[in-house]
Amino acid sequence: MKTIKILGTVKAYIIITLGLLCYVLGWTIFLIPNNLVGGGVSGISSIILYAFGIPISVTYFAINTVLLLIALKVLGKGFGFKTIYAIIATTLFFQFVPSFLPQDFIEEIAISNGKLLSAIFGGVMSGLGIGISFSQGGSTGGTDIVALMVAKYHNIAPGRMILYMDLVIIACSLLIPAKDILDASGAVVGKETWGMRLATVLYGYMLIASCSQIVDMMVAGSRQSVQVYIFSNKYEKIADIITSEMGHGVTVLTGEGWYTKKENKMLLVLIHKTETGKIHSLIKAVDRDAFISMAPVTGVWGRGFQQLPLK
């Protein structure tokens, strides 16, 4: 059991690492080359990069370190080692990943496609990375930490707090000094107009919209559960094999078939959506003629599923 627990922990950190890499790739391929601004500490770091040329890895690490020290005092030492790991790993990725990406590749896949598509693709990739990290109990730190601290003392949902902060961060991109506009030869032909800068803000809002949509889809998909009704004369064997092989509880209900006017038994099981294939195989192995009804449920709280909210 100890070995299984260690392997499970290692697997979780590997998946979190891949998610963070996907998040950083979304920024380094699509967003930063197009001077786009997103939400969170990465968004603040990108504004500082565009304005002062300070590497995003330096600013990202510095801001998160300050937030983390405050959070450890406010939220306690049990705040989460995975968040600390995520901050360090993301900082290292921001520092070293860009050196492995050919400029021609970025030019072809991101810059030449324009800011609109880059905002969408960058939002999708960063959202995918955040969703993968969330699925293993990780995070990207940053505004998540601020939202948790605010939620401790005020009745404001963390998700709403993060949204408010992201909207303000992106709007702050208007404070960046106007950049020179260059032609194909590299000669300066003018300055950014206010219309162009407002367009960058709108691209940023599209970015966080696509990012949050992907995160919601992934989080909801990983937690989605289904309710299964099983009708079979071999209900006892099916109940035993589901309990032993899947570790889920089974409820036996008594019903009456109106056509046959006979009393029968049916099983009620709540499982994760990802387990539907397994339960079909187990039922089929016992009774190929079993009748199965399956429907999604909006939420399941309790042992083996989501923890019951305290508030």
CSV table of C-alpha atoms in Angstrom, one decimal:
chain,number,residue,atom,x,y,z
A,1,MET,CA,0.0,0.0,0.0
A,2,LYS,CA,2.9,2.4,0.8
A,3,THR,CA,4.4,1.7,-2.7
A,4,ILE,CA,1.1,2.3,-4.4
A,5,LYS,CA,0.7,5.6,-2.5
A,6,ILE,CA,4.2,6.7,-3.5
A,7,LEU,CA,3.6,5.8,-7.1
A,8,GLY,CA,0.3,7.7,-7.1
A,9,THR,CA,2.0,10.8,-5.7
A,10,VAL,CA,4.7,10.6,-8.3
A,11,LYS,CA,2.1,10.2,-11.1
A,12,ALA,CA,0.2,13.2,-9.8
A,13,TYR,CA,3.4,15.4,-9.8
A,14,ILE,CA,4.3,14.2,-13.3
A,15,ILE,CA,0.8,15.2,-14.6
A,16,ILE,CA,1.0,18.5,-12.8
A,17,THR,CA,4.3,19.2,-14.4
A,18,LEU,CA,2.9,18.4,-17.9
A,19,GLY,CA,0.0,20.7,-17.2
A,20,LEU,CA,2.3,23.6,-16.1
A,21,LEU,CA,4.5,23.0,-19.2
A,22,CYS,CA,1.3,23.3,-21.4
A,23,TYR,CA,0.4,26.5,-19.6
A,24,VAL,CA,3.9,28.1,-20.2
A,25,LEU,CA,3.9,27.0,-23.8
A,26,GLY,CA,0.6,28.8,-24.3
A,27,TRP,CA,2.2,32.0,-23.1
A,28,THR,CA,5.6,31.7,-24.7
A,29,ILE,CA,4.3,30.6,-28.2
A,30,PHE,CA,1.1,32.6,-28.6
A,31,LEU,CA,0.8,35.4,-26.1
A,32,ILE,CA,4.1,37.0,-25.3
A,33,PRO,CA,5.3,37.2,-29.0
A,34,ASN,CA,2.1,39.1,-29.8
A,35,ASN,CA,2.4,41.4,-26.8
A,36,LEU,CA,-0.8,40.1,-25.4
A,37,VAL,CA,-1.8,40.3,-21.7
A,38,GLY,CA,-3.7,37.7,-19.8
A,39,GLY,CA,-4.8,37.3,-16.2
A,40,GLY,CA,-3.1,36.3,-13.0
A,41,VAL,CA,0.5,36.8,-12.0
A,42,SER,CA,1.6,35.8,-15.5
A,43,GLY,CA,-0.4,38.8,-16.8
A,44,ILE,CA,1.2,41.2,-14.4
A,45,SER,CA,4.6,39.8,-15.3
A,46,SER,CA,3.9,40.2,-19.0
A,47,ILE,CA,3.0,43.9,-18.4
A,48,ILE,CA,6.3,44.5,-16.6
A,49,LEU,CA,8.1,42.6,-19.4
A,50,TYR,CA,6.6,44.9,-22.1
A,51,ALA,CA,7.2,48.0,-20.1
A,52,PHE,CA,10.6,47.5,-18.5
A,53,GLY,CA,12.1,44.4,-20.2
A,54,ILE,CA,12.3,42.4,-16.9
A,55,PRO,CA,12.1,38.7,-17.7
A,56,ILE,CA,8.7,37.2,-17.0
A,57,SER,CA,10.3,34.4,-14.9
A,58,VAL,CA,11.9,36.9,-12.5
A,59,THR,CA,8.7,38.9,-11.9
A,60,TYR,CA,6.6,35.7,-11.7
A,61,PHE,CA,8.8,34.2,-9.0
A,62,ALA,CA,9.1,37.4,-7.0
A,63,ILE,CA,5.4,38.2,-6.9
A,64,ASN,CA,4.4,34.6,-6.1
A,65,THR,CA,7.0,34.4,-3.4
A,66,VAL,CA,5.6,37.4,-1.6
A,67,LEU,CA,2.0,36.1,-2.0
A,68,LEU,CA,3.1,32.7,-0.7
A,69,LEU,CA,4.7,34.1,2.4
A,70,ILE,CA,1.6,36.1,3.2
A,71,ALA,CA,-0.6,33.1,2.5
A,72,LEU,CA,1.4,30.8,4.8
A,73,LYS,CA,0.7,33.3,7.6
A,74,VAL,CA,-2.9,33.9,6.8
A,75,LEU,CA,-4.0,30.3,5.7
A,76,GLY,CA,-1.5,28.3,7.7
A,77,LYS,CA,1.4,26.0,7.0
A,78,GLY,CA,-0.9,23.4,5.5
A,79,PHE,CA,-1.6,25.7,2.6
A,80,GLY,CA,-0.2,23.2,0.1
A,81,PHE,CA,3.2,21.9,-1.1
A,82,LYS,CA,1.8,21.4,-4.6
A,83,THR,CA,1.3,25.1,-4.9
A,84,ILE,CA,4.9,25.8,-3.9
A,85,TYR,CA,6.1,23.1,-6.4
A,86,ALA,CA,3.9,24.7,-9.2
A,87,ILE,CA,5.4,28.1,-8.6
A,88,ILE,CA,9.0,26.8,-8.8
A,89,ALA,CA,8.3,24.6,-11.8
A,90,THR,CA,6.5,27.4,-13.7
A,91,THR,CA,9.3,29.8,-13.0
A,92,LEU,CA,11.8,27.4,-14.4
A,93,PHE,CA,9.7,26.8,-17.5
A,94,PHE,CA,9.3,30.5,-18.2
A,95,GLN,CA,13.1,30.8,-17.9
A,96,PHE,CA,14.3,27.9,-20.1
A,97,VAL,CA,11.4,26.9,-22.4
A,98,PRO,CA,11.7,30.0,-24.7
A,99,SER,CA,15.3,29.0,-25.6
A,100,PHE,CA,14.1,25.7,-27.0
A,101,LEU,CA,11.5,27.3,-29.3
A,102,PRO,CA,12.8,28.3,-32.8
A,103,GLN,CA,11.8,31.8,-33.7
A,104,ASP,CA,10.7,30.7,-37.2
A,105,PHE,CA,8.2,28.3,-35.6
A,106,ILE,CA,6.7,31.1,-33.4
A,107,GLU,CA,6.6,33.4,-36.4
A,108,GLU,CA,4.7,30.9,-38.5
A,109,ILE,CA,2.3,29.5,-35.9
A,110,ALA,CA,1.6,32.6,-33.8
A,111,ILE,CA,2.6,36.0,-35.1
A,112,SER,CA,1.6,35.4,-38.8
A,113,ASN,CA,-1.9,34.3,-37.7
A,114,GLY,CA,-2.6,37.5,-35.9
A,115,LYS,CA,-3.5,38.5,-32.3
A,116,LEU,CA,-7.1,37.2,-32.4
A,117,LEU,CA,-6.2,33.6,-33.1
A,118,SER,CA,-3.2,33.8,-30.9
A,119,ALA,CA,-5.4,35.0,-28.0
A,120,ILE,CA,-7.8,32.1,-28.5
A,121,PHE,CA,-5.1,29.5,-29.0
A,122,GLY,CA,-3.1,30.8,-26.0
A,123,GLY,CA,-6.2,30.9,-23.8
A,124,VAL,CA,-7.0,27.3,-24.8
A,125,MET,CA,-3.5,26.0,-24.1
A,126,SER,CA,-3.1,27.9,-20.8
A,127,GLY,CA,-6.6,26.7,-19.7
A,128,LEU,CA,-5.7,23.2,-20.7
A,129,GLY,CA,-2.6,23.4,-18.5
A,130,ILE,CA,-4.5,24.8,-15.6
A,131,GLY,CA,-7.2,22.2,-15.9
A,132,ILE,CA,-4.6,19.4,-15.9
A,133,SER,CA,-3.0,20.8,-12.8
A,134,PHE,CA,-6.3,21.3,-11.0
A,135,SER,CA,-7.3,17.7,-11.8
A,136,GLN,CA,-4.4,16.5,-9.6
A,137,GLY,CA,-4.9,19.0,-6.8
A,138,GLY,CA,-2.3,21.5,-8.1
A,139,SER,CA,-2.6,25.1,-9.1
A,140,THR,CA,-0.5,27.9,-10.7
A,141,GLY,CA,-0.4,30.0,-7.6
A,142,GLY,CA,-0.8,33.8,-8.1
A,143,THR,CA,-4.3,35.2,-8.0
A,144,ASP,CA,-5.5,31.8,-6.7
A,145,ILE,CA,-3.7,32.6,-3.5
A,146,VAL,CA,-5.2,36.1,-3.2
A,147,ALA,CA,-8.7,34.7,-3.8
A,148,LEU,CA,-8.3,32.1,-1.1
A,149,MET,CA,-7.1,34.7,1.4
A,150,VAL,CA,-10.0,37.1,0.6
A,151,ALA,CA,-12.5,34.2,0.8
A,152,LYS,CA,-11.4,33.4,4.3
A,153,TYR,CA,-12.6,36.8,5.7
A,154,HIS,CA,-15.2,37.9,3.2
A,155,ASN,CA,-18.2,36.2,1.6
A,156,ILE,CA,-16.8,36.4,-2.0
A,157,ALA,CA,-16.5,33.2,-4.1
A,158,PRO,CA,-12.8,32.6,-5.1
A,159,GLY,CA,-13.8,32.2,-8.8
A,160,ARG,CA,-15.5,35.6,-8.9
A,161,MET,CA,-12.6,37.2,-7.1
A,162,ILE,CA,-10.1,35.8,-9.7
A,163,LEU,CA,-12.3,37.1,-12.5
A,164,TYR,CA,-12.4,40.6,-11.0
A,165,MET,CA,-8.6,40.6,-10.6
A,166,ASP,CA,-8.0,39.3,-14.1
A,167,LEU,CA,-10.3,42.1,-15.6
A,168,VAL,CA,-8.3,44.8,-13.7
A,169,ILE,CA,-4.9,43.3,-14.6
A,170,ILE,CA,-5.7,43.2,-18.3
A,171,ALA,CA,-7.1,46.8,-18.2
A,172,CYS,CA,-3.7,47.8,-16.7
A,173,SER,CA,-2.1,47.0,-20.0
A,174,LEU,CA,-3.3,50.5,-21.1
A,175,LEU,CA,-0.6,51.9,-18.8
A,176,ILE,CA,2.2,50.4,-20.9
A,177,PRO,CA,3.9,53.1,-23.0
A,178,ALA,CA,2.9,53.1,-26.7
A,179,LYS,CA,5.3,51.0,-28.7
A,180,ASP,CA,6.9,51.9,-32.0
A,181,ILE,CA,5.3,50.3,-35.1
A,182,LEU,CA,7.9,48.8,-37.4
A,183,ASP,CA,7.7,47.9,-41.1
A,184,ALA,CA,9.1,44.7,-42.7
A,185,SER,CA,12.6,46.3,-42.9
A,186,GLY,CA,12.5,47.2,-39.2
A,187,ALA,CA,12.1,50.9,-39.7
A,188,VAL,CA,9.8,52.9,-37.4
A,189,VAL,CA,6.7,54.0,-39.1
A,190,GLY,CA,4.6,55.3,-36.2
A,191,LYS,CA,3.3,54.7,-32.7
A,192,GLU,CA,0.6,52.5,-31.3
A,193,THR,CA,-2.8,54.2,-31.3
A,194,TRP,CA,-5.3,54.1,-28.5
A,195,GLY,CA,-7.5,52.0,-30.7
A,196,MET,CA,-4.8,49.4,-31.1
A,197,ARG,CA,-4.2,49.4,-27.3
A,198,LEU,CA,-7.9,49.0,-26.6
A,199,ALA,CA,-7.9,46.1,-29.0
A,200,THR,CA,-5.2,44.4,-27.0
A,201,VAL,CA,-7.4,44.7,-23.9
A,202,LEU,CA,-10.3,43.1,-25.8
A,203,TYR,CA,-8.0,40.3,-26.9
A,204,GLY,CA,-7.0,39.8,-23.3
A,205,TYR,CA,-10.7,39.4,-22.3
A,206,MET,CA,-11.2,36.9,-25.0
A,207,LEU,CA,-8.1,35.1,-23.8
A,208,ILE,CA,-9.4,34.7,-20.2
A,209,ALA,CA,-12.9,33.7,-21.5
A,210,SER,CA,-11.4,30.9,-23.6
A,211,CYS,CA,-9.1,29.9,-20.8
A,212,SER,CA,-11.9,29.8,-18.1
A,213,GLN,CA,-14.1,27.8,-20.5
A,214,ILE,CA,-11.5,25.1,-21.0
A,215,VAL,CA,-10.8,24.9,-17.2
A,216,ASP,CA,-14.5,24.6,-16.4
A,217,MET,CA,-14.9,21.8,-19.0
A,218,MET,CA,-11.9,19.9,-17.7
A,219,VAL,CA,-12.8,20.3,-14.0
A,220,ALA,CA,-16.5,19.4,-14.6
A,221,GLY,CA,-15.5,16.5,-16.8
A,222,SER,CA,-13.1,15.0,-14.3
A,223,ARG,CA,-15.8,15.3,-11.5
A,224,GLN,CA,-18.9,14.4,-13.5
A,225,SER,CA,-20.8,11.4,-12.0
A,226,VAL,CA,-23.5,9.2,-13.3
A,227,GLN,CA,-26.4,7.3,-11.7
A,228,VAL,CA,-26.8,3.7,-12.8
A,229,TYR,CA,-29.9,1.5,-12.4
A,230,ILE,CA,-29.3,-2.2,-13.1
A,231,PHE,CA,-32.2,-4.7,-13.5
A,232,SER,CA,-31.1,-8.4,-13.4
A,233,ASN,CA,-32.1,-11.7,-11.8
A,234,LYS,CA,-28.5,-12.0,-10.9
A,235,TYR,CA,-28.4,-8.8,-8.9
A,236,GLU,CA,-26.6,-10.3,-5.9
A,237,LYS,CA,-23.6,-11.4,-8.0
A,238,ILE,CA,-23.5,-8.1,-9.8
A,239,ALA,CA,-23.7,-6.2,-6.5
A,240,ASP,CA,-20.8,-8.3,-5.1
A,241,ILE,CA,-18.6,-7.8,-8.1
A,242,ILE,CA,-19.2,-4.0,-8.2
A,243,THR,CA,-18.4,-3.7,-4.6
A,244,SER,CA,-15.2,-5.8,-4.7
A,245,GLU,CA,-13.9,-4.6,-8.1
A,246,MET,CA,-14.8,-0.9,-8.1
A,247,GLY,CA,-15.1,-0.1,-4.4
A,248,HIS,CA,-18.5,1.6,-4.7
A,249,GLY,CA,-21.5,1.0,-2.6
A,250,VAL,CA,-24.6,-0.6,-4.1
A,251,THR,CA,-28.2,0.0,-3.0
A,252,VAL,CA,-30.7,-2.7,-3.6
A,253,LEU,CA,-34.2,-1.4,-4.4
A,254,THR,CA,-37.5,-3.4,-4.6
A,255,GLY,CA,-39.8,-2.8,-7.4
A,256,GLU,CA,-42.7,-4.3,-9.3
A,257,GLY,CA,-42.8,-4.9,-13.1
A,258,TRP,CA,-46.2,-3.6,-14.2
A,259,TYR,CA,-46.2,-5.8,-17.3
A,260,THR,CA,-45.3,-9.1,-15.5
A,261,LYS,CA,-46.9,-8.0,-12.1
A,262,LYS,CA,-43.9,-9.6,-10.4
A,263,GLU,CA,-41.7,-8.2,-7.7
A,264,ASN,CA,-38.1,-7.7,-8.7
A,265,LYS,CA,-34.9,-6.2,-7.5
A,266,MET,CA,-32.8,-3.4,-9.0
A,267,LEU,CA,-29.5,-2.0,-8.1
A,268,LEU,CA,-28.6,1.7,-7.7
A,269,VAL,CA,-24.9,2.7,-8.1
A,270,LEU,CA,-23.3,6.1,-8.3
A,271,ILE,CA,-20.0,6.1,-10.2
A,272,HIS,CA,-17.6,8.5,-11.9
A,273,LYS,CA,-18.3,9.0,-15.6
A,274,THR,CA,-14.8,7.6,-16.4
A,275,GLU,CA,-15.9,4.3,-14.8
A,276,THR,CA,-18.8,3.6,-17.1
A,277,GLY,CA,-16.8,1.3,-19.4
A,278,LYS,CA,-15.6,-0.8,-16.4
A,279,ILE,CA,-19.1,-1.2,-14.9
A,280,HIS,CA,-20.5,-2.3,-18.3
A,281,SER,CA,-17.8,-5.0,-18.5
A,282,LEU,CA,-18.5,-6.3,-15.0
A,283,ILE,CA,-22.2,-6.5,-15.6
A,284,LYS,CA,-21.8,-8.1,-18.9
A,285,ALA,CA,-19.5,-10.8,-17.4
A,286,VAL,CA,-22.3,-11.8,-15.0
A,287,ASP,CA,-25.4,-11.3,-17.0
A,288,ARG,CA,-25.4,-10.4,-20.7
A,289,ASP,CA,-29.2,-9.9,-20.6
A,290,ALA,CA,-29.1,-7.3,-17.8
A,291,PHE,CA,-31.1,-4.1,-18.4
A,292,ILE,CA,-29.2,-0.9,-17.6
A,293,SER,CA,-30.4,2.7,-17.2
A,294,MET,CA,-27.8,5.5,-16.9
A,295,ALA,CA,-28.1,9.2,-16.4
A,296,PRO,CA,-25.8,12.1,-15.4
A,297,VAL,CA,-26.2,13.8,-12.0
A,298,THR,CA,-25.4,17.4,-11.2
A,299,GLY,CA,-23.2,16.6,-8.2
A,300,VAL,CA,-22.3,13.8,-5.8
A,301,TRP,CA,-20.8,14.5,-2.4
A,302,GLY,CA,-19.5,12.0,0.1
A,303,ARG,CA,-16.9,9.2,0.4
A,304,GLY,CA,-15.3,8.4,-2.9
A,305,PHE,CA,-16.6,11.6,-4.6
A,306,GLN,CA,-16.3,15.3,-3.8
A,307,GLN,CA,-16.0,16.4,-0.2
A,308,LEU,CA,-19.1,17.9,1.3
A,309,PRO,CA,-18.7,21.7,1.3
A,310,LEU,CA,-18.4,23.2,4.8
A,311,LYS,CA,-20.0,26.5,3.8
